[in-house]
PDB file of C-alpha atoms in Angstrom:
ATOM      1  CA  MET U  11     -19.782  28.189  31.328  1.00  0.00           C
ATOM      2  CA  SER U  12     -21.500  25.482  29.277  1.00  0.00           C
ATOM      3  CA  THR U  13     -20.736  25.026  25.622  1.00  0.00           C
ATOM      4  CA  SER U  14     -23.602  25.839  23.251  1.00  0.00           C
ATOM      5  CA  PRO U  15     -25.135  23.016  21.178  1.00  0.00           C
ATOM      6  CA  THR U  16     -24.005  24.751  17.970  1.00  0.00           C
ATOM      7  CA  ARG U  17     -20.420  24.948  19.180  1.00  0.00           C
ATOM      8  CA  ARG U  18     -20.477  21.295  20.282  1.00  0.00           C
ATOM      9  CA  ALA U  19     -21.878  20.235  16.908  1.00  0.00           C
ATOM     10  CA  THR U  20     -19.256  22.282  15.063  1.00  0.00           C
ATOM     11  CA  SER U  21     -16.510  20.783  17.217  1.00  0.00           C
ATOM     12  CA  ALA U  22     -17.782  17.255  16.514  1.00  0.00           C
ATOM     13  CA  VAL U  23     -17.791  17.922  12.749  1.00  0.00           C
ATOM     14  CA  VAL U  24     -14.252  19.334  12.848  1.00  0.00           C
ATOM     15  CA  LEU U  25     -12.973  16.411  14.923  1.00  0.00           C
ATOM     16  CA  THR U  26     -14.721  13.910  12.633  1.00  0.00           C
ATOM     17  CA  ILE U  27     -13.114  15.449   9.536  1.00  0.00           C
ATOM     18  CA  ALA U  28      -9.744  15.399  11.312  1.00  0.00           C
ATOM     19  CA  THR U  29     -10.255  11.716  12.138  1.00  0.00           C
ATOM     20  CA  VAL U  30     -11.073  10.924   8.503  1.00  0.00           C
ATOM     21  CA  PHE U  31      -7.800  12.545   7.471  1.00  0.00           C
ATOM     22  CA  ALA U  32      -5.943  10.699  10.247  1.00  0.00           C
ATOM     23  CA  GLY U  33      -7.461   7.462   8.950  1.00  0.00           C
ATOM     24  CA  MET U  34      -5.994   8.226   5.531  1.00  0.00           C
ATOM     25  CA  LEU U  35      -2.519   7.791   7.012  1.00  0.00           C
ATOM     26  CA  GLY U  36      -3.109   4.021   7.124  1.00  0.00           C
ATOM     27  CA  PRO U  37      -3.393   3.622   3.336  1.00  0.00           C
ATOM     28  CA  LEU U  38      -0.468   6.009   2.892  1.00  0.00           C
ATOM     29  CA  GLN U  39       1.618   3.809   5.164  1.00  0.00           C
ATOM     30  CA  SER U  40       0.519   0.756   3.173  1.00  0.00           C
ATOM     31  CA  LEU U  41       1.537   2.489  -0.064  1.00  0.00           C
ATOM     32  CA  VAL U  42       4.980   3.392   1.317  1.00  0.00           C
ATOM     33  CA  ASN U  43       5.602  -0.121   2.637  1.00  0.00           C
ATOM     34  CA  GLY U  44       4.295  -1.638  -0.599  1.00  0.00           C
ATOM     35  CA  HIS U  45       6.678   0.439  -2.712  1.00  0.00           C
ATOM     36  CA  LEU U  46       9.449  -0.370  -0.261  1.00  0.00           C
ATOM     37  CA  GLY U  47       8.788  -4.088  -0.689  1.00  0.00           C
ATOM     38  CA  THR U  48       8.823  -3.709  -4.469  1.00  0.00           C
ATOM     39  CA  ALA U  49      12.037  -1.648  -4.412  1.00  0.00           C
ATOM     40  CA  LEU U  50      13.843  -4.147  -2.211  1.00  0.00           C
ATOM     41  CA  GLY U  51      12.286  -7.120  -3.989  1.00  0.00           C
ATOM     42  CA  ASP U  52      11.458  -8.528  -0.561  1.00  0.00           C
ATOM     43  CA  GLY U  53       8.363  -7.719   1.482  1.00  0.00           C
ATOM     44  CA  HIS U  54       9.987  -9.242   4.559  1.00  0.00           C
ATOM     45  CA  ALA U  55      12.902  -6.801   4.362  1.00  0.00           C
ATOM     46  CA  ALA U  56      10.415  -3.952   3.893  1.00  0.00           C
ATOM     47  CA  ALA U  57       8.614  -4.943   7.099  1.00  0.00           C
ATOM     48  CA  LEU U  58      11.953  -4.936   8.951  1.00  0.00           C
ATOM     49  CA  VAL U  59      12.727  -1.410   7.755  1.00  0.00           C
ATOM     50  CA  SER U  60       9.248  -0.172   8.685  1.00  0.00           C
ATOM     51  CA  PHE U  61       9.340  -1.698  12.150  1.00  0.00           C
ATOM     52  CA  GLY U  62      12.955  -0.595  12.630  1.00  0.00           C
ATOM     53  CA  THR U  63      12.270   3.091  11.943  1.00  0.00           C
ATOM     54  CA  GLY U  64       9.244   3.058  14.222  1.00  0.00           C
ATOM     55  CA  LEU U  65      11.222   1.304  16.962  1.00  0.00           C
ATOM     56  CA  VAL U  66      14.093   3.815  16.799  1.00  0.00           C
ATOM     57  CA  LEU U  67      11.710   6.763  17.129  1.00  0.00           C
ATOM     58  CA  MET U  68       9.857   5.195  20.071  1.00  0.00           C
ATOM     59  CA  LEU U  69      13.091   4.275  21.856  1.00  0.00           C
ATOM     60  CA  ILE U  70      14.216   7.902  21.596  1.00  0.00           C
ATOM     61  CA  ILE U  71      10.943   9.034  23.182  1.00  0.00           C
ATOM     62  CA  VAL U  72      10.830   6.390  25.931  1.00  0.00           C
ATOM     63  CA  LEU U  73      14.514   6.332  26.900  1.00  0.00           C
ATOM     64  CA  ALA U  74      14.709  10.119  27.151  1.00  0.00           C
ATOM     65  CA  ARG U  75      12.817  10.135  30.485  1.00  0.00           C
ATOM     66  CA  ALA U  76      13.944   8.303  33.613  1.00  0.00           C
ATOM     67  CA  ARG U  77      10.449   7.107  34.580  1.00  0.00           C
ATOM     68  CA  THR U  78       9.575   5.554  31.224  1.00  0.00           C
ATOM     69  CA  ARG U  79      13.111   4.242  30.778  1.00  0.00           C
ATOM     70  CA  THR U  80      12.954   2.403  34.111  1.00  0.00           C
ATOM     71  CA  ALA U  81       9.490   1.008  33.397  1.00  0.00           C
ATOM     72  CA  PHE U  82      10.556  -0.172  29.933  1.00  0.00           C
ATOM     73  CA  PHE U  83      13.611  -2.063  31.214  1.00  0.00           C
ATOM     74  CA  ARG U  84      11.426  -3.640  33.907  1.00  0.00           C
ATOM     75  CA  LEU U  85       9.208  -5.396  31.324  1.00  0.00           C
ATOM     76  CA  PRO U  86      11.480  -8.411  30.595  1.00  0.00           C
ATOM     77  CA  GLY U  87      11.497  -9.331  34.301  1.00  0.00           C
ATOM     78  CA  GLN U  88       7.724  -8.923  34.471  1.00  0.00           C
ATOM     79  CA  LEU U  89       7.432 -11.234  31.452  1.00  0.00           C
ATOM     80  CA  VAL U  90       9.562 -13.893  33.165  1.00  0.00           C
ATOM     81  CA  ARG U  91       7.558 -13.605  36.391  1.00  0.00           C
ATOM     82  CA  GLY U  92       4.258 -13.785  34.507  1.00  0.00           C
ATOM     83  CA  GLU U  93       2.786 -10.693  36.186  1.00  0.00           C
ATOM     84  CA  ILE U  94       0.150 -10.645  33.451  1.00  0.00           C
ATOM     85  CA  PRO U  95      -0.717 -13.482  31.020  1.00  0.00           C
ATOM     86  CA  ARG U  96       2.411 -13.931  28.918  1.00  0.00           C
ATOM     87  CA  TRP U  97       0.589 -13.799  25.573  1.00  0.00           C
ATOM     88  CA  ASN U  98      -0.041 -10.085  26.199  1.00  0.00           C
ATOM     89  CA  PHE U  99       3.681  -9.441  25.804  1.00  0.00           C
ATOM     90  CA  PHE U 100       3.622 -10.784  22.249  1.00  0.00           C
ATOM     91  CA  ALA U 101       0.776  -8.732  20.776  1.00  0.00           C
ATOM     92  CA  GLY U 102       3.314  -7.026  18.515  1.00  0.00           C
ATOM     93  CA  LEU U 103       3.371 -10.180  16.409  1.00  0.00           C
ATOM     94  CA  CYS U 104      -0.014  -9.153  14.965  1.00  0.00           C
ATOM     95  CA  GLY U 105       1.383  -5.842  13.760  1.00  0.00           C
ATOM     96  CA  ALA U 106       4.298  -7.745  12.241  1.00  0.00           C
ATOM     97  CA  VAL U 107       1.895  -9.883  10.209  1.00  0.00           C
ATOM     98  CA  ILE U 108       0.049  -6.792   8.925  1.00  0.00           C
ATOM     99  CA  VAL U 109       3.205  -4.897   7.962  1.00  0.00           C
ATOM    100  CA  LEU U 110       4.681  -8.016   6.371  1.00  0.00           C
ATOM    101  CA  SER U 111       1.536  -8.389   4.270  1.00  0.00           C
ATOM    102  CA  GLU U 112       1.857  -4.721   3.222  1.00  0.00           C
ATOM    103  CA  GLY U 113       5.361  -5.259   1.926  1.00  0.00           C
ATOM    104  CA  VAL U 114       4.429  -8.492   0.157  1.00  0.00           C
ATOM    105  CA  THR U 115       1.015  -7.733  -1.338  1.00  0.00           C
ATOM    106  CA  VAL U 116       0.360  -3.995  -1.853  1.00  0.00           C
ATOM    107  CA  GLY U 117       2.642  -3.807  -4.887  1.00  0.00           C
ATOM    108  CA  PHE U 118       0.460  -6.440  -6.579  1.00  0.00           C
ATOM    109  CA  LEU U 119      -3.005  -5.829  -5.131  1.00  0.00           C
ATOM    110  CA  GLY U 120      -3.050  -2.066  -4.786  1.00  0.00           C
ATOM    111  CA  VAL U 121      -3.929  -0.125  -1.646  1.00  0.00           C
ATOM    112  CA  ALA U 122      -7.722  -0.342  -2.056  1.00  0.00           C
ATOM    113  CA  ILE U 123      -7.930  -4.151  -2.095  1.00  0.00           C
ATOM    114  CA  PHE U 124      -5.381  -4.418   0.712  1.00  0.00           C
ATOM    115  CA  GLN U 125      -7.210  -1.991   3.013  1.00  0.00           C
ATOM    116  CA  THR U 126     -10.644  -3.466   2.298  1.00  0.00           C
ATOM    117  CA  SER U 127      -9.421  -7.008   3.018  1.00  0.00           C
ATOM    118  CA  LEU U 128      -7.654  -5.827   6.174  1.00  0.00           C
ATOM    119  CA  ILE U 129     -10.667  -3.909   7.516  1.00  0.00           C
ATOM    120  CA  SER U 130     -13.011  -6.798   6.696  1.00  0.00           C
ATOM    121  CA  GLY U 131     -10.854  -9.149   8.748  1.00  0.00           C
ATOM    122  CA  MET U 132     -10.754  -6.635  11.595  1.00  0.00           C
ATOM    123  CA  VAL U 133     -14.568  -6.320  11.611  1.00  0.00           C
ATOM    124  CA  ILE U 134     -14.984 -10.085  11.988  1.00  0.00           C
ATOM    125  CA  SER U 135     -12.230 -10.196  14.590  1.00  0.00           C
ATOM    126  CA  GLY U 136     -13.869  -7.379  16.541  1.00  0.00           C
ATOM    127  CA  VAL U 137     -17.240  -9.144  16.622  1.00  0.00           C
ATOM    128  CA  VAL U 138     -15.661 -12.392  17.856  1.00  0.00           C
ATOM    129  CA  CYS U 139     -13.408 -10.693  20.418  1.00  0.00           C
ATOM    130  CA  ASP U 140     -16.358  -8.706  21.806  1.00  0.00           C
ATOM    131  CA  ARG U 141     -18.282 -11.959  22.223  1.00  0.00           C
ATOM    132  CA  LEU U 142     -15.345 -13.617  24.007  1.00  0.00           C
ATOM    133  CA  GLY U 143     -14.660 -10.516  26.121  1.00  0.00           C
ATOM    134  CA  ILE U 144     -11.151  -9.934  24.761  1.00  0.00           C
ATOM    135  CA  GLY U 145     -10.116  -6.327  25.259  1.00  0.00           C
ATOM    136  CA  VAL U 146     -13.503  -5.054  26.486  1.00  0.00           C
ATOM    137  CA  PRO U 147     -14.965  -4.628  29.997  1.00  0.00           C
ATOM    138  CA  PHE U 148     -18.016  -6.811  29.225  1.00  0.00           C
ATOM    139  CA  LYS U 149     -18.728  -9.619  26.817  1.00  0.00           C
ATOM    140  CA  GLN U 150     -21.256  -8.581  24.171  1.00  0.00           C
ATOM    141  CA  ALA U 151     -23.883 -10.940  22.809  1.00  0.00           C
ATOM    142  CA  MET U 152     -23.672 -12.062  19.185  1.00  0.00           C
ATOM    143  CA  SER U 153     -26.573  -9.846  18.060  1.00  0.00           C
ATOM    144  CA  ALA U 154     -28.167  -9.820  14.608  1.00  0.00           C
ATOM    145  CA  PRO U 155     -26.479  -6.511  13.589  1.00  0.00           C
ATOM    146  CA  ARG U 156     -23.074  -7.840  14.585  1.00  0.00           C
ATOM    147  CA  VAL U 157     -23.565 -11.082  12.682  1.00  0.00           C
ATOM    148  CA  ALA U 158     -24.792  -9.032   9.697  1.00  0.00           C
ATOM    149  CA  GLY U 159     -21.671  -6.862   9.947  1.00  0.00           C
ATOM    150  CA  ALA U 160     -19.425  -9.923   9.903  1.00  0.00           C
ATOM    151  CA  ILE U 161     -21.279 -11.364   6.877  1.00  0.00           C
ATOM    152  CA  LEU U 162     -21.006  -8.018   5.063  1.00  0.00           C
ATOM    153  CA  ALA U 163     -17.277  -7.986   5.801  1.00  0.00           C
ATOM    154  CA  ILE U 164     -16.900 -11.352   4.079  1.00  0.00           C
ATOM    155  CA  CYS U 165     -18.978 -10.053   1.152  1.00  0.00           C
ATOM    156  CA  ALA U 166     -16.721  -6.998   0.903  1.00  0.00           C
ATOM    157  CA  THR U 167     -13.635  -9.205   0.643  1.00  0.00           C
ATOM    158  CA  VAL U 168     -15.259 -11.382  -2.015  1.00  0.00           C
ATOM    159  CA  LEU U 169     -16.216  -8.264  -3.997  1.00  0.00           C
ATOM    160  CA  VAL U 170     -12.761  -6.718  -4.046  1.00  0.00           C
ATOM    161  CA  VAL U 171     -11.038  -9.949  -5.093  1.00  0.00           C
ATOM    162  CA  SER U 172     -13.694 -10.932  -7.653  1.00  0.00           C
ATOM    163  CA  PRO U 173     -11.888  -9.310 -10.635  1.00  0.00           C
ATOM    164  CA  ASN U 174      -8.985 -11.708  -9.910  1.00  0.00           C
ATOM    165  CA  TRP U 175     -10.866 -15.029  -9.907  1.00  0.00           C
ATOM    166  CA  SER U 176      -8.804 -16.065 -12.929  1.00  0.00           C
ATOM    167  CA  ALA U 177      -5.560 -15.365 -11.036  1.00  0.00           C
ATOM    168  CA  PRO U 178      -5.460 -17.641  -7.963  1.00  0.00           C
ATOM    169  CA  HIS U 179      -2.155 -16.169  -6.774  1.00  0.00           C
ATOM    170  CA  MET U 180      -3.795 -12.735  -6.477  1.00  0.00           C
ATOM    171  CA  ILE U 181      -6.576 -14.185  -4.334  1.00  0.00           C
ATOM    172  CA  ALA U 182      -3.957 -15.858  -2.152  1.00  0.00           C
ATOM    173  CA  LEU U 183      -2.239 -12.492  -1.726  1.00  0.00           C
ATOM    174  CA  ALA U 184      -5.539 -10.845  -0.738  1.00  0.00           C
ATOM    175  CA  ILE U 185      -5.971 -13.450   2.000  1.00  0.00           C
ATOM    176  CA  MET U 186      -2.824 -12.183   3.781  1.00  0.00           C
ATOM    177  CA  PRO U 187      -4.241  -8.802   4.909  1.00  0.00           C
ATOM    178  CA  PHE U 188      -7.563 -10.506   5.702  1.00  0.00           C
ATOM    179  CA  VAL U 189      -5.770 -12.900   8.064  1.00  0.00           C
ATOM    180  CA  GLY U 190      -3.832  -9.941   9.495  1.00  0.00           C
ATOM    181  CA  GLY U 191      -7.157  -8.273  10.250  1.00  0.00           C
ATOM    182  CA  LEU U 192      -8.445 -11.433  11.938  1.00  0.00           C
ATOM    183  CA  LEU U 193      -5.372 -11.539  14.182  1.00  0.00           C
ATOM    184  CA  ALA U 194      -5.636  -7.829  14.998  1.00  0.00           C
ATOM    185  CA  GLY U 195      -8.556  -8.329  17.364  1.00  0.00           C
ATOM    186  CA  TRP U 196      -6.486  -9.403  20.360  1.00  0.00           C
ATOM    187  CA  GLN U 197      -3.562  -7.041  19.719  1.00  0.00           C
ATOM    188  CA  PRO U 198      -5.146  -3.949  21.323  1.00  0.00           C
ATOM    189  CA  ALA U 199      -6.006  -5.991  24.402  1.00  0.00           C
ATOM    190  CA  GLY U 200      -2.416  -7.157  24.801  1.00  0.00           C
ATOM    191  CA  ASN U 201      -0.999  -3.691  24.190  1.00  0.00           C
ATOM    192  CA  SER U 202      -3.442  -2.203  26.680  1.00  0.00           C
ATOM    193  CA  GLU U 203      -2.409  -4.672  29.387  1.00  0.00           C
ATOM    194  CA  ILE U 204       1.246  -3.761  28.819  1.00  0.00           C
ATOM    195  CA  GLY U 205       0.291  -0.096  29.017  1.00  0.00           C
ATOM    196  CA  LEU U 206      -1.490  -0.640  32.345  1.00  0.00           C
ATOM    197  CA  LEU U 207       1.397  -2.713  33.713  1.00  0.00           C
ATOM    198  CA  SER U 208       4.057  -0.170  32.728  1.00  0.00           C
ATOM    199  CA  GLY U 209       1.967   2.938  33.385  1.00  0.00           C
ATOM    200  CA  SER U 210       2.450   4.360  29.891  1.00  0.00           C
ATOM    201  CA  MET U 211       1.044   3.603  26.454  1.00  0.00           C
ATOM    202  CA  PHE U 212       4.315   4.975  25.025  1.00  0.00           C
ATOM    203  CA  ILE U 213       6.071   2.019  26.635  1.00  0.00           C
ATOM    204  CA  SER U 214       3.411  -0.348  25.308  1.00  0.00           C
ATOM    205  CA  ILE U 215       3.838   0.952  21.757  1.00  0.00           C
ATOM    206  CA  THR U 216       7.636   0.694  22.026  1.00  0.00           C
ATOM    207  CA  TRP U 217       7.391  -2.882  23.310  1.00  0.00           C
ATOM    208  CA  ASN U 218       4.975  -3.642  20.465  1.00  0.00           C
ATOM    209  CA  PHE U 219       7.537  -2.428  17.903  1.00  0.00           C
ATOM    210  CA  LEU U 220      10.367  -4.285  19.661  1.00  0.00           C
ATOM    211  CA  ILE U 221       8.551  -7.649  19.654  1.00  0.00           C
ATOM    212  CA  GLY U 222       7.536  -7.260  16.009  1.00  0.00           C
ATOM    213  CA  PHE U 223      11.038  -6.234  14.958  1.00  0.00           C
ATOM    214  CA  VAL U 224      12.732  -9.077  16.843  1.00  0.00           C
ATOM    215  CA  ALA U 225      10.318 -11.672  15.421  1.00  0.00           C
ATOM    216  CA  LEU U 226      10.760 -10.422  11.866  1.00  0.00           C
ATOM    217  CA  GLY U 227      14.522 -10.196  12.370  1.00  0.00           C
ATOM    218  CA  LEU U 228      14.882 -13.749  13.671  1.00  0.00           C
ATOM    219  CA  VAL U 229      12.935 -15.180  10.750  1.00  0.00           C
ATOM    220  CA  TYR U 230      15.017 -13.097   8.335  1.00  0.00           C
ATOM    221  CA  VAL U 231      18.245 -14.415   9.869  1.00  0.00           C
ATOM    222  CA  VAL U 232      16.960 -17.953   9.260  1.00  0.00           C
ATOM    223  CA  ARG U 233      16.214 -16.991   5.638  1.00  0.00           C
ATOM    224  CA  MET U 234      19.730 -15.598   5.245  1.00  0.00           C
ATOM    225  CA  ALA U 235      21.234 -18.816   6.600  1.00  0.00           C
ATOM    226  CA  THR U 236      19.043 -21.235   4.651  1.00  0.00           C
ATOM    227  CA  ALA U 237      17.909 -19.453   1.503  1.00  0.00           C
ATOM    228  CA  GLY U 238      20.681 -16.926   0.905  1.00  0.00           C
ATOM    229  CA  ALA U 239      18.502 -13.853   1.472  1.00  0.00           C
ATOM    230  CA  HIS U 240      20.409 -10.560   1.479  1.00  0.00           C
ATOM    231  CA  PHE U 241      19.256  -7.520   3.450  1.00  0.00           C
ATOM    232  CA  ALA U 242      19.540  -4.073   1.857  1.00  0.00           C
ATOM    233  CA  LEU U 243      18.341  -0.591   2.748  1.00  0.00           C
ATOM    234  CA  PRO U 244      16.334   1.519   0.290  1.00  0.00           C
ATOM    235  CA  GLY U 245      18.055   4.432  -1.406  1.00  0.00           C
ATOM    236  CA  THR U 246      14.913   6.598  -1.524  1.00  0.00           C
ATOM    237  CA  TRP U 247      14.356   8.761   1.569  1.00  0.00           C
ATOM    238  CA  TRP U 248      10.549   8.620   1.678  1.00  0.00           C
ATOM    239  CA  MET U 249      10.559   4.828   1.844  1.00  0.00           C
ATOM    240  CA  TYR U 250      11.693   5.111   5.469  1.00  0.00           C
ATOM    241  CA  PHE U 251       8.451   6.826   6.465  1.00  0.00           C
ATOM    242  CA  GLY U 252       6.243   3.731   6.883  1.00  0.00           C
ATOM    243  CA  GLY U 253       6.946   3.386  10.605  1.00  0.00           C
ATOM    244  CA  PRO U 254       6.680   7.132  11.410  1.00  0.00           C
ATOM    245  CA  LEU U 255       3.356   7.332   9.542  1.00  0.00           C
ATOM    246  CA  GLY U 256       1.998   4.543  11.712  1.00  0.00           C
ATOM    247  CA  LEU U 257       3.166   6.355  14.851  1.00  0.00           C
ATOM    248  CA  LEU U 258       1.596   9.623  13.689  1.00  0.00           C
ATOM    249  CA  SER U 259      -1.714   7.838  13.105  1.00  0.00           C
ATOM    250  CA  ILE U 260      -1.627   6.293  16.596  1.00  0.00           C
ATOM    251  CA  ALA U 261      -0.849   9.679  18.198  1.00  0.00           C
ATOM    252  CA  LEU U 262      -3.646  11.462  16.341  1.00  0.00           C
ATOM    253  CA  MET U 263      -6.196   8.786  17.207  1.00  0.00           C
ATOM    254  CA  ALA U 264      -5.209   8.975  20.877  1.00  0.00           C
ATOM    255  CA  LEU U 265      -5.848  12.732  20.841  1.00  0.00           C
ATOM    256  CA  LEU U 266      -9.060  12.618  18.818  1.00  0.00           C
ATOM    257  CA  VAL U 267     -10.763   9.853  20.799  1.00  0.00           C
ATOM    258  CA  ARG U 268     -11.193  12.222  23.752  1.00  0.00           C
ATOM    259  CA  GLY U 269     -13.427  14.482  21.716  1.00  0.00           C
ATOM    260  CA  LEU U 270     -15.292  11.890  19.644  1.00  0.00           C
ATOM    261  CA  GLY U 271     -15.540   8.707  21.676  1.00  0.00           C
ATOM    262  CA  LEU U 272     -14.641   5.238  20.430  1.00  0.00           C
ATOM    263  CA  LEU U 273     -17.703   4.607  18.240  1.00  0.00           C
ATOM    264  CA  LEU U 274     -17.507   7.763  16.129  1.00  0.00           C
ATOM    265  CA  LEU U 275     -13.711   7.568  16.064  1.00  0.00           C
ATOM    266  CA  GLY U 276     -13.891   4.012  14.693  1.00  0.00           C
ATOM    267  CA  LEU U 277     -16.395   4.909  11.994  1.00  0.00           C
ATOM    268  CA  ALA U 278     -14.574   8.086  10.921  1.00  0.00           C
ATOM    269  CA  SER U 279     -11.154   6.427  10.848  1.00  0.00           C
ATOM    270  CA  THR U 280     -12.513   3.457   8.877  1.00  0.00           C
ATOM    271  CA  ALA U 281     -14.072   5.877   6.400  1.00  0.00           C
ATOM    272  CA  GLY U 282     -10.731   7.672   6.142  1.00  0.00           C
ATOM    273  CA  GLN U 283      -8.885   4.419   5.492  1.00  0.00           C
ATOM    274  CA  LEU U 284     -11.256   3.401   2.715  1.00  0.00           C
ATOM    275  CA  ILE U 285     -11.526   6.859   1.123  1.00  0.00           C
ATOM    276  CA  GLY U 286      -7.759   7.274   1.290  1.00  0.00           C
ATOM    277  CA  SER U 287      -7.131   3.861  -0.245  1.00  0.00           C
ATOM    278  CA  LEU U 288      -9.454   4.598  -3.179  1.00  0.00           C
ATOM    279  CA  LEU U 289      -7.836   8.000  -3.780  1.00  0.00           C
ATOM    280  CA  LEU U 290      -4.368   6.473  -3.701  1.00  0.00           C
ATOM    281  CA  GLU U 291      -5.527   3.747  -6.077  1.00  0.00           C
ATOM    282  CA  ILE U 292      -6.471   6.492  -8.546  1.00  0.00           C
ATOM    283  CA  VAL U 293      -3.328   8.590  -8.018  1.00  0.00           C
ATOM    284  CA  ALA U 294      -0.774   5.775  -7.601  1.00  0.00           C
ATOM    285  CA  PRO U 295      -2.215   2.453  -8.809  1.00  0.00           C
ATOM    286  CA  ALA U 296      -0.263  -0.764  -8.455  1.00  0.00           C
ATOM    287  CA  ALA U 297       1.663  -1.797 -11.541  1.00  0.00           C
ATOM    288  CA  GLY U 298      -0.606  -3.515 -14.059  1.00  0.00           C
ATOM    289  CA  SER U 299      -3.761  -2.953 -12.002  1.00  0.00           C
ATOM    290  CA  SER U 300      -6.761  -0.689 -12.394  1.00  0.00           C
ATOM    291  CA  LEU U 301      -9.531   0.471 -10.076  1.00  0.00           C
ATOM    292  CA  HIS U 302     -12.625  -1.668 -10.674  1.00  0.00           C
ATOM    293  CA  LEU U 303     -16.175  -0.657  -9.819  1.00  0.00           C
ATOM    294  CA  VAL U 304     -16.507  -3.736  -7.596  1.00  0.00           C
ATOM    295  CA  THR U 305     -13.495  -2.525  -5.598  1.00  0.00           C
ATOM    296  CA  VAL U 306     -15.318   0.730  -4.876  1.00  0.00           C
ATOM    297  CA  LEU U 307     -18.468  -1.218  -4.008  1.00  0.00           C
ATOM    298  CA  GLY U 308     -16.455  -3.542  -1.794  1.00  0.00           C
ATOM    299  CA  ALA U 309     -14.977  -0.584   0.086  1.00  0.00           C
ATOM    300  CA  GLY U 310     -18.497   0.764   0.630  1.00  0.00           C
ATOM    301  CA  VAL U 311     -19.706  -2.608   1.883  1.00  0.00           C
ATOM    302  CA  ALA U 312     -16.712  -2.813   4.257  1.00  0.00           C
ATOM    303  CA  LEU U 313     -17.603   0.610   5.687  1.00  0.00           C
ATOM    304  CA  ALA U 314     -21.220  -0.501   6.128  1.00  0.00           C
ATOM    305  CA  ALA U 315     -20.007  -3.692   7.812  1.00  0.00           C
ATOM    306  CA  ALA U 316     -17.908  -1.671  10.248  1.00  0.00           C
ATOM    307  CA  ALA U 317     -20.818   0.665  11.019  1.00  0.00           C
ATOM    308  CA  ILE U 318     -23.266  -2.179  11.633  1.00  0.00           C
ATOM    309  CA  ALA U 319     -20.806  -4.251  13.671  1.00  0.00           C
ATOM    310  CA  MET U 320     -20.167  -1.263  15.961  1.00  0.00           C
ATOM    311  CA  ILE U 321     -23.816  -1.137  17.052  1.00  0.00           C
ATOM    312  CA  PRO U 322     -23.685  -2.018  20.770  1.00  0.00           C
ATOM    313  CA  SER U 323     -25.453  -5.191  21.848  1.00  0.00           C
ATOM    314  CA  ARG U 324     -26.541  -6.294  25.299  1.00  0.00           C
ATOM    315  CA  HIS U 325     -23.855  -7.273  27.785  1.00  0.00           C
ATOM    316  CA  THR U 326     -23.764 -10.888  28.856  1.00  0.00           C
ATOM    317  CA  ALA U 327     -23.542 -11.894  32.488  1.00  0.00           C
ATOM    318  CA  GLU U 328     -20.104 -13.400  31.953  1.00  0.00           C
ATOM    319  CA  PRO U 329     -17.077 -11.295  32.954  1.00  0.00           C
ATOM    320  CA  ALA U 330     -14.611 -10.239  30.292  1.00  0.00           C
ATOM    321  CA  VAL U 331     -11.074 -11.549  30.090  1.00  0.00           C
ATOM    322  CA  LEU U 332      -9.365  -8.184  29.661  1.00  0.00           C
ATOM    323  CA  ALA U 333     -10.204  -4.502  29.742  1.00  0.00           C
ATOM    324  CA  GLN U 334      -9.200  -1.194  28.199  1.00  0.00           C
ATOM    325  CA  PRO U 335      -9.100  -1.422  24.391  1.00  0.00           C
ATOM    326  CA  ALA U 336      -6.267   0.321  22.533  1.00  0.00           C
ATOM    327  CA  GLU U 337      -5.261   0.962  18.940  1.00  0.00           C
ATOM    328  CA  VAL U 338      -3.892  -1.649  16.556  1.00  0.00           C
ATOM    329  CA  HIS U 339      -0.214  -0.813  16.164  1.00  0.00           C
ATOM    330  CA  ARG U 340       1.456  -1.424  12.844  1.00  0.00           C
ATOM    331  CA  GLY U 341       5.145  -0.964  12.149  1.00  0.00           C
TER     332      GLY U 341
END
């Protein structure tokens, strides 16, 4: 029996609202990791804790079943043999950069500026990766709407950092999530290839967390040996929830995409990220900061940039490098 148009429309509205709320988990994760970085006095240590909690949870899930356990332990050999391009195995480094920037910058910038800078970088990265055919079945031409979306993304970043022109260090901090967003374009492609190779996106996500955790850990060991850094765990229970919040967001998006499709899912989740970041900025502002009108305008411009950049353009005749896009995985 076919579903009535009214029921389909109602279902789409419900799923869209659910996706907006799922998108709000991103700013909440940023807030937790930002407070964690402030509490530990070290954003690098905060990123380790966030990735570590996410990794532990994913290992429990993956190692509990024989099939996924076997496929997971097969990955190192597949890396050595080069069964897929080796750079795909290191996509977790992008998530490490994003989570590191959360721990370092959110306590100073606030969630709204962080999320807007991050999303702006991701919009530009998405336009470029679509043109190069990274993570998509077909290369997409650099159309006028997509170029306009990329330009708007840059404008959004300029808007949100404009109240801090007199504080160069704040602008430098805002560049970190922007760069993280730029790097995020190829991460879903790499994670997707690992998922196809292993036969499970659970394994891909676990590998993503493992690579990010190992990279952050190695650099931290060097800091301990050369700069006397000391690792400590937070004493507040909710500061361990950064990684689990990221996992919950990934799980919800994977469920919701079946009912909404990628385009509407992307728009609704971006709206949720920006709305959530503004609400958190009002409820829990960063120390010494306040919510400026240009920050709100910048968030709106970033949402418009995402919407415009998602407008499909014509496929080029050139084949794509990779296929099957997946979510950006943060720790």
